[in-house]
CSV table of N, CA and C in Angstrom, one decimal:
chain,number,residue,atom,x,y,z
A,1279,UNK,N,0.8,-1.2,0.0
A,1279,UNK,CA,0.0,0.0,0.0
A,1279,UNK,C,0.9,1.3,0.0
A,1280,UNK,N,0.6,2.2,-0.6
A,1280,UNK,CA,1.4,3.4,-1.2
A,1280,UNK,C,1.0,4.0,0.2
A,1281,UNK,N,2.2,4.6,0.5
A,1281,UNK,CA,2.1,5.8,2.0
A,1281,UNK,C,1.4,6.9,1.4
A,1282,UNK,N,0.8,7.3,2.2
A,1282,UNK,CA,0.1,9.0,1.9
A,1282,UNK,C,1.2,10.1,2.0
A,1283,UNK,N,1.0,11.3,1.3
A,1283,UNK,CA,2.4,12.6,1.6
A,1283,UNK,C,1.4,13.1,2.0
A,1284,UNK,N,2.4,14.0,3.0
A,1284,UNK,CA,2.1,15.0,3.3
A,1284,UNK,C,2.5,16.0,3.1
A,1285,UNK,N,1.3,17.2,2.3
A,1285,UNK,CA,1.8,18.4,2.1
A,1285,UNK,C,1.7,19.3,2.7
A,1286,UNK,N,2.7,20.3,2.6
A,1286,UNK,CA,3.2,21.7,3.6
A,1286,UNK,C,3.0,22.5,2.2
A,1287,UNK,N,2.5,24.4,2.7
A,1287,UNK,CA,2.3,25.2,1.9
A,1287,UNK,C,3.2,26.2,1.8
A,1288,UNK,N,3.5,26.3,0.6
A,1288,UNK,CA,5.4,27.1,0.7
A,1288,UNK,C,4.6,28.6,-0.3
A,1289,UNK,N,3.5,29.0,-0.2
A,1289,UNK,CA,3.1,30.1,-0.7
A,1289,UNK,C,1.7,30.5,-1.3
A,1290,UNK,N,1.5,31.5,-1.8
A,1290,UNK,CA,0.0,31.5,-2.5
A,1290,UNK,C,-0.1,31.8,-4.1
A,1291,UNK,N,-0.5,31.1,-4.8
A,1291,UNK,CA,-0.3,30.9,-6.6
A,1291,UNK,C,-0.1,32.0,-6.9
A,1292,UNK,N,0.0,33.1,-6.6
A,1292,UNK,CA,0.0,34.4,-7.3
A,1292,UNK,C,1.3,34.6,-6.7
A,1293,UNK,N,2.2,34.0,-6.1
A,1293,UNK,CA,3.3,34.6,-5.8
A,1293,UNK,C,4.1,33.8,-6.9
A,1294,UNK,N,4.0,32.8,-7.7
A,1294,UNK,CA,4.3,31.9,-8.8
A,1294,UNK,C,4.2,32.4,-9.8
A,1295,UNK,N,4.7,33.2,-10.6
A,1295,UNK,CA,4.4,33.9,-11.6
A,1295,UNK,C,4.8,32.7,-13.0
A,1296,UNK,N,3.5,32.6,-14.2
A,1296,UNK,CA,3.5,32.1,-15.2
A,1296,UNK,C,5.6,32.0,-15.3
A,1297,UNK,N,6.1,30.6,-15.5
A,1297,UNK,CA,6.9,30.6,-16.6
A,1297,UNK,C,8.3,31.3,-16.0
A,1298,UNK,N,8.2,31.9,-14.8
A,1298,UNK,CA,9.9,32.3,-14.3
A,1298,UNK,C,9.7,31.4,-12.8
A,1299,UNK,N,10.7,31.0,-12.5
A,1299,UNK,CA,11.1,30.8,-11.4
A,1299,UNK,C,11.3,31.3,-10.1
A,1300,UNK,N,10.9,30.2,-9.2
A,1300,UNK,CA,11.4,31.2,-7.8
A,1300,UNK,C,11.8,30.1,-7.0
A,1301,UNK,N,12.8,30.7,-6.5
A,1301,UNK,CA,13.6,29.5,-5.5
A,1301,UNK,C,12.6,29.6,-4.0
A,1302,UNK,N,12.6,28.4,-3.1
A,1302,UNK,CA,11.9,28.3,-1.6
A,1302,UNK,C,13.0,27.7,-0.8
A,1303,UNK,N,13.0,28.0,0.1
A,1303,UNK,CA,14.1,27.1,0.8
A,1303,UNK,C,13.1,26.5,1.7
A,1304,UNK,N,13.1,25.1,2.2
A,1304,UNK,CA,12.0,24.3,2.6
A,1304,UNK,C,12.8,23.3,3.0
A,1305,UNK,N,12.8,22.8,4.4
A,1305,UNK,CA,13.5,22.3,5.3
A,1305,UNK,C,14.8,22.1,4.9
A,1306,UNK,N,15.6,20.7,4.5
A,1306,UNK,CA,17.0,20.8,4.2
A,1306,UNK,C,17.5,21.5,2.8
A,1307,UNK,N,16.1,21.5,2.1
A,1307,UNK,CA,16.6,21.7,0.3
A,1307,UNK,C,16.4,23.3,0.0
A,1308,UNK,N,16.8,23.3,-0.9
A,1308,UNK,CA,16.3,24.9,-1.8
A,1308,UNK,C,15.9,24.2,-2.7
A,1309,UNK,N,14.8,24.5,-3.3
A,1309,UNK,CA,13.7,24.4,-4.5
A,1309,UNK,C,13.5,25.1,-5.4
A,1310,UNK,N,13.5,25.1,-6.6
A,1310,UNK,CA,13.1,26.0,-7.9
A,1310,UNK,C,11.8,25.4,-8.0
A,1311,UNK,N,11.1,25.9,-7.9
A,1311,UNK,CA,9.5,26.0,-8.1
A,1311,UNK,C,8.9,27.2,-9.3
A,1312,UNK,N,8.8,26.7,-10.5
A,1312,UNK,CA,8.0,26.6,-11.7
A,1312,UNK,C,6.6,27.1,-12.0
A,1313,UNK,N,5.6,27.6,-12.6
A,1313,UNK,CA,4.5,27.3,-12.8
A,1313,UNK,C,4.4,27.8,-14.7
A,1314,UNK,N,3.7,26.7,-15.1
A,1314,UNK,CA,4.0,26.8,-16.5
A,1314,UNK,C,2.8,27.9,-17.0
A,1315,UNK,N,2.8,28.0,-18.4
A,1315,UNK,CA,1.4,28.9,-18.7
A,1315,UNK,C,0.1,27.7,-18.7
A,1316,UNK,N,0.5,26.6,-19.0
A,1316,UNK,CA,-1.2,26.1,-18.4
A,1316,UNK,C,-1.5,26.1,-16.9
A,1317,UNK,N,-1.0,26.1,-16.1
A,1317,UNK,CA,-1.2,26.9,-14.6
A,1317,UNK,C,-0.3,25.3,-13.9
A,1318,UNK,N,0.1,24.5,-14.7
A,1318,UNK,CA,1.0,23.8,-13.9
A,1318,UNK,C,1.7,24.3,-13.1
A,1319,UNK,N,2.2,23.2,-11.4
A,1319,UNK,CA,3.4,24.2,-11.0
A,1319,UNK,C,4.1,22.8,-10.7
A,1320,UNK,N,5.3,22.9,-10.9
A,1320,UNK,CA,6.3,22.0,-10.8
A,1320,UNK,C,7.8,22.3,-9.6
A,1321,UNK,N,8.1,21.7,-8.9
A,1321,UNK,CA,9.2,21.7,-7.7
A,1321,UNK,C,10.2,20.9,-7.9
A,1322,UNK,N,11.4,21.6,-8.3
A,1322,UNK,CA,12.9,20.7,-8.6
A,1322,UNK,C,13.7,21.1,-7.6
A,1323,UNK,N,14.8,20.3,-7.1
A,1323,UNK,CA,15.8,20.6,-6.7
A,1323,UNK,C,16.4,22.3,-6.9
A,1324,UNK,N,17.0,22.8,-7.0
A,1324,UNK,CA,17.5,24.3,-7.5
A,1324,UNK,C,19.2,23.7,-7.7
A,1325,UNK,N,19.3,22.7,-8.4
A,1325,UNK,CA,20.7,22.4,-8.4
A,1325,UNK,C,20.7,21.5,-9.7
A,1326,UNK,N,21.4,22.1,-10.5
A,1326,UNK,CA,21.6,21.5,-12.1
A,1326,UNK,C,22.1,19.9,-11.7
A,1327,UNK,N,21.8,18.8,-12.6
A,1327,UNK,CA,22.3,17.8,-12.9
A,1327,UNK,C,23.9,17.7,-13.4
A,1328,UNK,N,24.3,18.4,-14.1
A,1328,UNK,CA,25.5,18.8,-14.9
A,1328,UNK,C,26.5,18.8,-13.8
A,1329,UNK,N,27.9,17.9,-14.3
A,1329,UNK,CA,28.7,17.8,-13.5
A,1329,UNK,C,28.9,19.1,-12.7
A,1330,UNK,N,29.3,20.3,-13.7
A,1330,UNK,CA,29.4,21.7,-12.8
A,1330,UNK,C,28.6,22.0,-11.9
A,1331,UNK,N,27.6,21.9,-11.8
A,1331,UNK,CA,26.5,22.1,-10.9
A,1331,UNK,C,25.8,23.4,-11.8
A,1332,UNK,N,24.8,24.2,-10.9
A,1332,UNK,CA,24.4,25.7,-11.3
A,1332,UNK,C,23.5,25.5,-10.4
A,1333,UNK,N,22.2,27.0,-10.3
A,1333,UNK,CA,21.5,26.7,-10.3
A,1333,UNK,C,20.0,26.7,-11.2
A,1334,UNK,N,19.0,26.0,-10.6
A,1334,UNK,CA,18.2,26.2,-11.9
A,1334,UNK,C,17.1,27.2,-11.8
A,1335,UNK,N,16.6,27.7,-11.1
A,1335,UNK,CA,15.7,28.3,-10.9
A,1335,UNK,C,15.8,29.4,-11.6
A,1336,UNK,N,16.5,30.2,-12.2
A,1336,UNK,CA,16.9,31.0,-13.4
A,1336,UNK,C,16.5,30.6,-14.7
A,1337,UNK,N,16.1,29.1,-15.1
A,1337,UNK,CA,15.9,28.8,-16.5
A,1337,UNK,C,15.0,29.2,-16.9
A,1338,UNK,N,14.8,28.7,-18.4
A,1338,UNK,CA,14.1,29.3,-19.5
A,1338,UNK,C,12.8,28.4,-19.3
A,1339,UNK,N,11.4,28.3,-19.1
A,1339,UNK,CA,10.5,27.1,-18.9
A,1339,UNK,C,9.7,27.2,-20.5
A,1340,UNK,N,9.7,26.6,-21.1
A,1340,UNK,CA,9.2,25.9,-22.4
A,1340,UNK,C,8.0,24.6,-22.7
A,1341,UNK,N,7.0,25.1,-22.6
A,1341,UNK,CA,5.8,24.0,-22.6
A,1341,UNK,C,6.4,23.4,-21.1
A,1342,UNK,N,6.7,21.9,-20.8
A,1342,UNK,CA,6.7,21.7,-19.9
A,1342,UNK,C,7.8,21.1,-19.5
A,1343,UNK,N,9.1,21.7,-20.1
A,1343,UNK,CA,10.7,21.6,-20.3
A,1343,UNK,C,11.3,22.5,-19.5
A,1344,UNK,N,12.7,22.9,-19.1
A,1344,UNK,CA,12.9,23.9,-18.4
A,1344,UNK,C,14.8,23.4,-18.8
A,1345,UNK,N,15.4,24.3,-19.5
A,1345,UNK,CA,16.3,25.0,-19.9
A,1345,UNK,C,17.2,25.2,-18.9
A,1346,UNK,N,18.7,24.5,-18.7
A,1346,UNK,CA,19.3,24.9,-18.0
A,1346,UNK,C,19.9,26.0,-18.1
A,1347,UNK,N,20.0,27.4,-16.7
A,1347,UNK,CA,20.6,28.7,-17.4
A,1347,UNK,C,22.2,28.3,-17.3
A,1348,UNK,N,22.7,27.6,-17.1
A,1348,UNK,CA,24.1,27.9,-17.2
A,1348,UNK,C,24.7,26.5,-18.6
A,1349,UNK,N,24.1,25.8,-18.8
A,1349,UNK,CA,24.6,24.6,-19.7
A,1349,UNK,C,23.6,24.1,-20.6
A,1350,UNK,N,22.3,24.9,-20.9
A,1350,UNK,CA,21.6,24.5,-22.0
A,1350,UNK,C,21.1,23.2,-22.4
A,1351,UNK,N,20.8,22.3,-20.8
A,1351,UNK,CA,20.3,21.2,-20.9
A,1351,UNK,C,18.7,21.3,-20.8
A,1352,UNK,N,18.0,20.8,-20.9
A,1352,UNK,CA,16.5,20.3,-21.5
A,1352,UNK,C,16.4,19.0,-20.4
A,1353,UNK,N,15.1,20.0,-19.3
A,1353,UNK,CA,15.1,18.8,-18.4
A,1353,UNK,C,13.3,18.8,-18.9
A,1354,UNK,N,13.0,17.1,-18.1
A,1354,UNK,CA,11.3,17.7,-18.0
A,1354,UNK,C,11.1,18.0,-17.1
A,1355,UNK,N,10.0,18.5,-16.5
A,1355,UNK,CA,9.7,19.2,-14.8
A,1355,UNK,C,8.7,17.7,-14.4
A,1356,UNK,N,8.4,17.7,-15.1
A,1356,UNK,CA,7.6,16.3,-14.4
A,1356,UNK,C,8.3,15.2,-13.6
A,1357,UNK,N,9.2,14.8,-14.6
A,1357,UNK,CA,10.4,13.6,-13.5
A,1357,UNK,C,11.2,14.0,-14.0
A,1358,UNK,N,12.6,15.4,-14.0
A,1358,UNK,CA,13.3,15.5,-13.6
A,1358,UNK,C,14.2,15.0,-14.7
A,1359,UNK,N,13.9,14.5,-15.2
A,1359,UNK,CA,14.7,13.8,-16.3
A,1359,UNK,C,15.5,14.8,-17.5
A,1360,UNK,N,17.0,14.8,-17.8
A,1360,UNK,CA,17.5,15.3,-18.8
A,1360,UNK,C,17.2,14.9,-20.0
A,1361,UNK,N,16.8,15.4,-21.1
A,1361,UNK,CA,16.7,15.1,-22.2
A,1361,UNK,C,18.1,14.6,-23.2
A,1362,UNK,N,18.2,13.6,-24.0
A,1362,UNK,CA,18.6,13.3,-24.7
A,1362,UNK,C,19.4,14.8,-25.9
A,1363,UNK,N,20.7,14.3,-26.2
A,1363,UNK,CA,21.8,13.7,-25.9
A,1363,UNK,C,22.0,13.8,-24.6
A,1364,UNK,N,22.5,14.8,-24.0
A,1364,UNK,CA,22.1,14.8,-22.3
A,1364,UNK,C,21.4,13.7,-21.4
A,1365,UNK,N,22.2,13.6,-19.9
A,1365,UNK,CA,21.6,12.7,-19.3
A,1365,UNK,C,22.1,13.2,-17.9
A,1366,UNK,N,20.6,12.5,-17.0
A,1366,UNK,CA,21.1,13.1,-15.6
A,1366,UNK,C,19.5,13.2,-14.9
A,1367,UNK,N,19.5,13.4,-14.3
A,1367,UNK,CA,17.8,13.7,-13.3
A,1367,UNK,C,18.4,14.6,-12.0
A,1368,UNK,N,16.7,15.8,-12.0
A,1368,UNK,CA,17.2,16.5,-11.0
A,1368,UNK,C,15.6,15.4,-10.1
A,1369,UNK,N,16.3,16.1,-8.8
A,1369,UNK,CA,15.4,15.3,-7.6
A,1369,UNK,C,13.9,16.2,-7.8
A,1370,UNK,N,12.8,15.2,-7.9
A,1370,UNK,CA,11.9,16.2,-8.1
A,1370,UNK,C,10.8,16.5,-6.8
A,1371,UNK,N,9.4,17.4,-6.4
A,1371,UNK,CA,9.3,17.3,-5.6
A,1371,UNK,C,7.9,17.2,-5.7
A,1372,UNK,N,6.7,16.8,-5.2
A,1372,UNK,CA,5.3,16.7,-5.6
A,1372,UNK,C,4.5,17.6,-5.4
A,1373,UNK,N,3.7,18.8,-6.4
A,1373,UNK,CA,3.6,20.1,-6.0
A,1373,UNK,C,2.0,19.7,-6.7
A,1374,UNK,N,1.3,20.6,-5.4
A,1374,UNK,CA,0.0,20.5,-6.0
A,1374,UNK,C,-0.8,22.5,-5.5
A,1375,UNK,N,-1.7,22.8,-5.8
A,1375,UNK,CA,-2.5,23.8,-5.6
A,1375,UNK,C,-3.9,23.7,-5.2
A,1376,UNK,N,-4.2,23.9,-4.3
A,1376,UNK,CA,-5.3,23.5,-3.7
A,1376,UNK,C,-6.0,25.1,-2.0
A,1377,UNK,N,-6.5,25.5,-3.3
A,1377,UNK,CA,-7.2,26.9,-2.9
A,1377,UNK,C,-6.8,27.8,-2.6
A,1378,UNK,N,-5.7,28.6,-3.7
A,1378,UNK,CA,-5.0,29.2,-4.0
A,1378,UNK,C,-3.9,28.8,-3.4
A,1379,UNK,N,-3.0,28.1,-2.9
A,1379,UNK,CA,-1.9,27.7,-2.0
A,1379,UNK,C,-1.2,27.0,-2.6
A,1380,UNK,N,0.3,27.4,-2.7
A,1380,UNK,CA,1.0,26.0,-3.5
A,1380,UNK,C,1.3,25.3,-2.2
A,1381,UNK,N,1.4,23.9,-2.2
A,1381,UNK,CA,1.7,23.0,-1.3
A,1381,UNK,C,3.1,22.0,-2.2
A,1382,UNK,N,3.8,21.6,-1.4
A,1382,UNK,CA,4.9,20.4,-1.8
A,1382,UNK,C,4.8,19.7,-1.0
A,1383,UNK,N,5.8,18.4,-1.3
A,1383,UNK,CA,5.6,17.3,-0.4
A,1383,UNK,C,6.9,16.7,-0.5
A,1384,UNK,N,7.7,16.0,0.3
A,1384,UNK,CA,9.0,15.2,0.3
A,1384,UNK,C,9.5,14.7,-0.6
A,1385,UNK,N,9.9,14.3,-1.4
A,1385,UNK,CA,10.5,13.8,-2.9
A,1385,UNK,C,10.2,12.4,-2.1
A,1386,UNK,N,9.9,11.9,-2.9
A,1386,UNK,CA,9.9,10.1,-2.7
A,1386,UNK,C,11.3,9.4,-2.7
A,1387,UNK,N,11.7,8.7,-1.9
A,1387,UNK,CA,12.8,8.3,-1.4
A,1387,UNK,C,13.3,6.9,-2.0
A,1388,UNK,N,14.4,6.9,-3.0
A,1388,UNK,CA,14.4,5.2,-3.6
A,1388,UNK,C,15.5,4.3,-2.9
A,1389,UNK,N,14.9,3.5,-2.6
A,1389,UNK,CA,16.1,2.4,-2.1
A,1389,UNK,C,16.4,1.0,-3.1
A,1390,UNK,N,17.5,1.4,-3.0
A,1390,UNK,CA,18.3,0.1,-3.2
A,1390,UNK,C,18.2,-1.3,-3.4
């Protein structure tokens, strides 16, 4: 049986502006938190996959892609995933909106 998350509210949708980013810092992580033009909002890490690191909450958001600003990688916001030639995953985080509030929840944890 799948555990339930629990979510915590890191703001109110209007502080989420269409399509630029904004970093949260939210217990151990800093977060780049997204919301796309279809009113998606998506929660990544704020730390590039790319060996150099960066961060990402500065990128370019494209349909439902997001542009790394320092190395021009092509992640999805949904799982995190680098796009091809590129490869790599940012840790993602489970973001929902629920009466005007953005809420997140713990990244799901994979074992071994």
């Amino acid at each position: 049986m799948k555990e339930q998350e629990t979510f915590y509210p890191i703001g109110t949708l209007d502080q989420f502006l269409p399509q630029i980013g904004r970093t949260v810092k939210w217990r151990e992580w800093e977060i780049a938190v997204f919301r796309t033009s279809d009113g998606g909002v998506y929660a990544l890490e704020n730390r590039s996959p790319h060996p150099k690191g960066g961060p990402l909450a500065e990128g370019i958001v494209s349909g439902h892609y997001l542009y790394d600003p320092l190395h021009d990688w092509k992640i999805d916001l949904t799982t995190g995933l680098v796009q091809q030639p590129d490869q790599g995953q940012v840790l993602t985080f489970p973001a929902k909106v629920e009466d005007g509030q953005v809420h997140i929840a713990a990244p799901a944890v994979q074992t071994a």
